[in-house]
Amino acid sequence: SAVISQKPSRDICQRGTSLTIQCQVDSQVTMMFWYRQQPGQSLTLIATANQGSEATYESGFVIDKFPISRPNLTFSTLTVSNMSPEDSSIYLCSVGSGHYEQYFGPGTRLTVT
Amino acid sequence: RKEVEQDPGPFNVPEGATVAFNCTYSNSASQSFFWYRQDCRKEPKLLMSVYSSGNEDGRFTAQLNRASQYISLLIRDSKLSDSATYLCVGDYGGATNKLIFGTGTLLAVQP
């Protein structure tokens, strides 16, 4: 499976600011996804990051709050904008294979104060 | 609404025990299912894929019953290192490649 890295691994941010999370894959992949995992909960899909076009967002998530870039087949960013304490969570990127399996990056642990 | 439901546990079992986790799904269009393992403060890691009626890998056996929309994971001869949260996952159906995650079942294997 692909090797996936995320930066930063963790951050503490003040409310009202924005944070951009980077996801780098060591090989070209077609499918990339961004998830959120709030404390004690399972994973919730934020959006599918599409290369060369706008991301596809799930219900409850909007581009103004979570802008996503996917400039090529190995890299994507997720920005958490105008943060509030409710945005404190782990943010994970994943890559998809041809058989629906997904492999996850190590995650970014965000705390908003 | 597309959901995957699991017993959250915790399941506390002694080393060497056999433990089974159950999972139900509501999306009849789902074709592919997975069990992921998530250690504390780590990312989920793929444990098993289940495309047909079942799959076996060493001490781990997954079974799928499409008629009942039910998936199970059996762990034999539990090890301390099996302690983790086990996530039951199904696909959305169609060509989206999106996955639906259950809330996870916590397993604690005791010495």
mmCIF file of C-alpha atoms in Angstrom:
data_model
loop_
_atom_site.group_PDB
_atom_site.id
_atom_site.type_symbol
_atom_site.label_atom_id
_atom_site.label_comp_id
_atom_site.label_asym_id
_atom_site.label_seq_id
_atom_site.Cartn_x
_atom_site.Cartn_y
_atom_site.Cartn_z
ATOM 1 C CA SER A 1 0.000 0.000 0.000
ATOM 2 C CA ALA A 2 0.998 3.637 -0.469
ATOM 3 C CA VAL A 3 2.942 5.546 2.157
ATOM 4 C CA ILE A 4 0.927 8.543 3.298
ATOM 5 C CA SER A 5 2.208 11.451 5.371
ATOM 6 C CA GLN A 6 0.393 14.377 6.902
ATOM 7 C CA LYS A 7 1.628 17.693 8.170
ATOM 8 C CA PRO A 8 1.322 18.970 10.815
ATOM 9 C CA SER A 9 0.868 15.966 13.085
ATOM 10 C CA ARG A 10 -0.764 18.179 15.679
ATOM 11 C CA ASP A 11 -1.485 21.820 16.333
ATOM 12 C CA ILE A 12 -3.115 24.081 18.882
ATOM 13 C CA CYS A 13 -4.844 27.052 17.285
ATOM 14 C CA GLN A 14 -6.829 30.033 18.451
ATOM 15 C CA ARG A 15 -10.450 30.428 17.486
ATOM 16 C CA GLY A 16 -11.031 32.498 14.389
ATOM 17 C CA THR A 17 -7.798 31.404 12.700
ATOM 18 C CA SER A 18 -7.321 28.896 9.896
ATOM 19 C CA LEU A 19 -5.096 25.828 9.557
ATOM 20 C CA THR A 20 -4.026 24.082 6.392
ATOM 21 C CA ILE A 21 -3.275 20.371 6.619
ATOM 22 C CA GLN A 22 -1.147 18.707 3.965
ATOM 23 C CA CYS A 23 -1.402 15.128 2.761
ATOM 24 C CA GLN A 24 1.412 13.644 0.667
ATOM 25 C CA VAL A 25 1.385 10.202 -0.968
ATOM 26 C CA ASP A 26 4.470 8.430 -2.289
ATOM 27 C CA SER A 27 2.709 7.265 -5.464
ATOM 28 C CA GLN A 28 0.022 8.576 -7.777
ATOM 29 C CA VAL A 29 -3.489 7.793 -6.601
ATOM 30 C CA THR A 30 -6.832 8.581 -8.152
ATOM 31 C CA MET A 31 -9.001 8.688 -5.044
ATOM 32 C CA MET A 32 -8.204 10.847 -2.033
ATOM 33 C CA PHE A 33 -10.536 11.578 0.851
ATOM 34 C CA TRP A 34 -10.615 13.765 3.943
ATOM 35 C CA TYR A 35 -12.211 12.594 7.193
ATOM 36 C CA ARG A 36 -12.843 13.996 10.619
ATOM 37 C CA GLN A 37 -12.800 11.932 13.794
ATOM 38 C CA GLN A 38 -14.134 13.767 16.803
ATOM 39 C CA PRO A 39 -13.192 12.576 20.292
ATOM 40 C CA GLY A 40 -14.666 9.177 21.075
ATOM 41 C CA GLN A 41 -16.411 8.929 17.724
ATOM 42 C CA SER A 42 -15.907 7.166 14.440
ATOM 43 C CA LEU A 43 -14.803 8.639 11.144
ATOM 44 C CA THR A 44 -16.980 11.072 9.215
ATOM 45 C CA LEU A 45 -16.239 11.755 5.569
ATOM 46 C CA ILE A 46 -15.768 15.462 4.857
ATOM 47 C CA ALA A 47 -15.144 15.345 1.121
ATOM 48 C CA THR A 48 -13.617 13.556 -1.820
ATOM 49 C CA ALA A 49 -10.624 15.462 -3.172
ATOM 50 C CA ASN A 50 -10.790 15.447 -6.965
ATOM 51 C CA GLN A 51 -7.669 16.118 -8.978
ATOM 52 C CA GLY A 52 -8.064 19.164 -11.184
ATOM 53 C CA SER A 53 -11.595 19.985 -10.088
ATOM 54 C CA GLU A 54 -13.554 21.080 -7.044
ATOM 55 C CA ALA A 55 -13.881 18.659 -4.159
ATOM 56 C CA THR A 56 -17.147 16.825 -3.585
ATOM 57 C CA TYR A 57 -18.459 17.621 -0.113
ATOM 58 C CA GLU A 58 -20.670 15.488 2.102
ATOM 59 C CA SER A 59 -23.812 16.757 3.726
ATOM 60 C CA GLY A 60 -22.972 19.130 6.552
ATOM 61 C CA PHE A 61 -19.621 20.216 5.136
ATOM 62 C CA VAL A 62 -19.134 23.248 2.900
ATOM 63 C CA ILE A 63 -16.287 24.589 0.811
ATOM 64 C CA ASP A 64 -16.131 27.920 2.630
ATOM 65 C CA LYS A 65 -15.382 26.160 5.910
ATOM 66 C CA PHE A 66 -13.229 23.315 4.550
ATOM 67 C CA PRO A 67 -11.578 24.378 1.292
ATOM 68 C CA ILE A 68 -9.658 21.534 -0.326
ATOM 69 C CA SER A 69 -6.998 21.585 -3.005
ATOM 70 C CA ARG A 70 -5.782 18.663 -5.120
ATOM 71 C CA PRO A 71 -3.204 20.019 -7.537
ATOM 72 C CA ASN A 72 -1.861 16.614 -8.584
ATOM 73 C CA LEU A 73 -2.223 12.880 -7.988
ATOM 74 C CA THR A 74 0.106 12.751 -4.973
ATOM 75 C CA PHE A 75 -0.875 15.773 -2.885
ATOM 76 C CA SER A 76 -3.890 17.407 -1.277
ATOM 77 C CA THR A 77 -4.588 20.042 1.354
ATOM 78 C CA LEU A 78 -7.527 20.610 3.670
ATOM 79 C CA THR A 79 -7.996 24.000 5.312
ATOM 80 C CA VAL A 80 -10.096 24.373 8.435
ATOM 81 C CA SER A 81 -11.262 27.985 8.278
ATOM 82 C CA ASN A 82 -12.410 30.389 10.984
ATOM 83 C CA MET A 83 -11.931 27.721 13.605
ATOM 84 C CA SER A 84 -14.037 27.265 16.717
ATOM 85 C CA PRO A 85 -13.539 24.825 19.610
ATOM 86 C CA GLU A 86 -16.067 22.504 17.923
ATOM 87 C CA ASP A 87 -13.501 21.962 15.158
ATOM 88 C CA SER A 88 -11.158 20.261 17.624
ATOM 89 C CA SER A 89 -10.746 16.838 16.116
ATOM 90 C CA ILE A 90 -8.419 14.484 14.301
ATOM 91 C CA TYR A 91 -8.334 15.107 10.559
ATOM 92 C CA LEU A 92 -7.291 12.178 8.380
ATOM 93 C CA CYS A 93 -6.608 11.856 4.712
ATOM 94 C CA SER A 94 -6.971 8.549 2.951
ATOM 95 C CA VAL A 95 -6.282 7.103 -0.473
ATOM 96 C CA GLY A 96 -8.476 4.622 -2.238
ATOM 97 C CA SER A 97 -7.515 1.476 -4.074
ATOM 98 C CA GLY A 98 -9.307 -0.224 -6.921
ATOM 99 C CA HIS A 99 -11.306 -2.475 -4.600
ATOM 100 C CA TYR A 100 -12.771 0.191 -2.286
ATOM 101 C CA GLU A 101 -10.118 -0.309 0.394
ATOM 102 C CA GLN A 102 -8.763 2.919 1.786
ATOM 103 C CA TYR A 103 -5.460 3.539 3.499
ATOM 104 C CA PHE A 104 -5.056 6.336 5.982
ATOM 105 C CA GLY A 105 -2.457 8.899 6.811
ATOM 106 C CA PRO A 106 -1.356 9.247 10.437
ATOM 107 C CA GLY A 107 -3.793 12.088 11.077
ATOM 108 C CA THR A 108 -3.569 15.672 12.294
ATOM 109 C CA ARG A 109 -4.694 16.301 15.846
ATOM 110 C CA LEU A 110 -6.198 19.775 16.061
ATOM 111 C CA THR A 111 -7.088 21.574 19.265
ATOM 112 C CA VAL A 112 -8.846 24.923 19.035
ATOM 113 C CA THR A 113 -8.746 27.138 22.099
ATOM 114 C CA ARG B 1 -29.892 6.993 5.941
ATOM 115 C CA LYS B 2 -26.875 4.795 5.305
ATOM 116 C CA GLU B 3 -25.561 3.403 8.578
ATOM 117 C CA VAL B 4 -23.275 0.785 9.964
ATOM 118 C CA GLU B 5 -23.988 -0.205 13.543
ATOM 119 C CA GLN B 6 -21.783 -1.985 16.042
ATOM 120 C CA ASP B 7 -21.863 -2.874 19.716
ATOM 121 C CA PRO B 8 -19.456 -0.312 21.217
ATOM 122 C CA GLY B 9 -18.294 -2.691 23.958
ATOM 123 C CA PRO B 10 -15.926 -2.715 25.698
ATOM 124 C CA PHE B 11 -15.281 -6.401 25.351
ATOM 125 C CA ASN B 12 -12.967 -7.501 28.146
ATOM 126 C CA VAL B 13 -11.601 -10.986 27.446
ATOM 127 C CA PRO B 14 -8.703 -13.048 28.827
ATOM 128 C CA GLU B 15 -5.740 -13.980 26.702
ATOM 129 C CA GLY B 16 -6.460 -17.041 24.598
ATOM 130 C CA ALA B 17 -10.196 -16.437 24.451
ATOM 131 C CA THR B 18 -12.286 -16.374 21.312
ATOM 132 C CA VAL B 19 -14.276 -13.200 20.785
ATOM 133 C CA ALA B 20 -16.838 -12.244 18.140
ATOM 134 C CA PHE B 21 -17.969 -8.814 17.033
ATOM 135 C CA ASN B 22 -21.188 -8.211 15.156
ATOM 136 C CA CYS B 23 -22.120 -5.444 12.772
ATOM 137 C CA THR B 24 -25.287 -4.617 10.838
ATOM 138 C CA TYR B 25 -25.661 -2.322 7.869
ATOM 139 C CA SER B 26 -28.709 -0.601 6.430
ATOM 140 C CA ASN B 27 -27.487 0.198 2.913
ATOM 141 C CA SER B 28 -28.591 -2.699 0.725
ATOM 142 C CA ALA B 29 -26.452 -1.302 -2.119
ATOM 143 C CA SER B 30 -23.225 -1.948 -0.213
ATOM 144 C CA GLN B 31 -21.127 -4.627 -1.869
ATOM 145 C CA SER B 32 -17.773 -4.461 -0.135
ATOM 146 C CA PHE B 33 -17.096 -4.594 3.576
ATOM 147 C CA PHE B 34 -14.028 -4.202 5.710
ATOM 148 C CA TRP B 35 -12.797 -4.531 9.220
ATOM 149 C CA TYR B 36 -10.307 -1.891 10.306
ATOM 150 C CA ARG B 37 -8.308 -1.848 13.494
ATOM 151 C CA GLN B 38 -7.617 1.440 15.249
ATOM 152 C CA ASP B 39 -5.157 1.664 18.113
ATOM 153 C CA CYS B 40 -5.425 4.503 20.587
ATOM 154 C CA ARG B 41 -4.346 7.816 19.031
ATOM 155 C CA LYS B 42 -3.475 6.122 15.730
ATOM 156 C CA GLU B 43 -5.031 5.980 12.299
ATOM 157 C CA PRO B 44 -7.304 3.095 11.251
ATOM 158 C CA LYS B 45 -5.498 0.219 9.566
ATOM 159 C CA LEU B 46 -7.119 -2.285 7.250
ATOM 160 C CA LEU B 47 -7.457 -5.673 8.914
ATOM 161 C CA MET B 48 -9.627 -7.640 6.472
ATOM 162 C CA SER B 49 -11.666 -7.167 3.329
ATOM 163 C CA VAL B 50 -14.932 -9.077 2.888
ATOM 164 C CA TYR B 51 -16.303 -9.261 -0.641
ATOM 165 C CA SER B 52 -18.093 -12.605 -0.719
ATOM 166 C CA SER B 53 -19.487 -14.700 2.115
ATOM 167 C CA GLY B 54 -16.365 -14.500 4.220
ATOM 168 C CA ASN B 55 -12.644 -14.307 4.608
ATOM 169 C CA GLU B 56 -10.096 -15.927 6.905
ATOM 170 C CA ASP B 57 -6.609 -14.739 7.788
ATOM 171 C CA GLY B 58 -4.845 -16.651 10.531
ATOM 172 C CA ARG B 59 -6.694 -16.110 13.796
ATOM 173 C CA PHE B 60 -9.205 -13.747 12.197
ATOM 174 C CA THR B 61 -12.370 -14.804 10.378
ATOM 175 C CA ALA B 62 -14.933 -12.442 8.877
ATOM 176 C CA GLN B 63 -18.358 -13.571 7.700
ATOM 177 C CA LEU B 64 -20.915 -11.727 5.619
ATOM 178 C CA ASN B 65 -24.631 -12.499 5.459
ATOM 179 C CA ARG B 66 -26.155 -10.315 2.752
ATOM 180 C CA ALA B 67 -29.701 -11.532 3.352
ATOM 181 C CA SER B 68 -29.558 -10.358 6.964
ATOM 182 C CA GLN B 69 -27.207 -7.411 6.220
ATOM 183 C CA TYR B 70 -24.871 -8.640 8.910
ATOM 184 C CA ILE B 71 -21.096 -8.917 9.187
ATOM 185 C CA SER B 72 -19.072 -10.555 11.926
ATOM 186 C CA LEU B 73 -15.439 -10.733 12.975
ATOM 187 C CA LEU B 74 -14.142 -13.668 14.983
ATOM 188 C CA ILE B 75 -10.788 -13.495 16.739
ATOM 189 C CA ARG B 76 -9.405 -16.770 18.025
ATOM 190 C CA ASP B 77 -6.676 -17.211 20.651
ATOM 191 C CA SER B 78 -6.742 -13.517 21.611
ATOM 192 C CA LYS B 79 -3.419 -11.817 22.250
ATOM 193 C CA LEU B 80 -2.715 -8.770 24.386
ATOM 194 C CA SER B 81 -1.712 -7.014 21.161
ATOM 195 C CA ASP B 82 -5.222 -7.490 19.773
ATOM 196 C CA SER B 83 -6.473 -4.802 22.182
ATOM 197 C CA ALA B 84 -7.807 -2.017 19.966
ATOM 198 C CA THR B 85 -10.991 -0.602 18.508
ATOM 199 C CA TYR B 86 -12.381 -2.591 15.588
ATOM 200 C CA LEU B 87 -14.293 -0.624 12.962
ATOM 201 C CA CYS B 88 -16.869 -2.247 10.704
ATOM 202 C CA VAL B 89 -16.981 -0.500 7.325
ATOM 203 C CA GLY B 90 -19.150 -0.772 4.221
ATOM 204 C CA ASP B 91 -19.074 0.981 0.900
ATOM 205 C CA TYR B 92 -21.747 3.480 -0.199
ATOM 206 C CA GLY B 93 -22.605 1.443 -3.249
ATOM 207 C CA GLY B 94 -22.333 2.630 -6.800
ATOM 208 C CA ALA B 95 -19.054 3.939 -8.181
ATOM 209 C CA THR B 96 -18.244 6.515 -5.509
ATOM 210 C CA ASN B 97 -15.556 4.518 -3.668
ATOM 211 C CA LYS B 98 -16.844 6.166 -0.474
ATOM 212 C CA LEU B 99 -16.977 4.236 2.789
ATOM 213 C CA ILE B 100 -19.306 4.300 5.783
ATOM 214 C CA PHE B 101 -17.677 3.665 9.136
ATOM 215 C CA GLY B 102 -19.289 2.094 12.147
ATOM 216 C CA THR B 103 -18.676 3.571 15.556
ATOM 217 C CA GLY B 104 -16.266 0.804 16.511
ATOM 218 C CA THR B 105 -16.057 -1.945 19.099
ATOM 219 C CA LEU B 106 -13.440 -1.672 21.823
ATOM 220 C CA LEU B 107 -11.592 -4.867 22.695
ATOM 221 C CA ALA B 108 -9.428 -5.172 25.797
ATOM 222 C CA VAL B 109 -7.531 -8.443 26.131
ATOM 223 C CA GLN B 110 -6.509 -9.062 29.726
ATOM 224 C CA PRO B 111 -3.410 -11.000 30.827
#
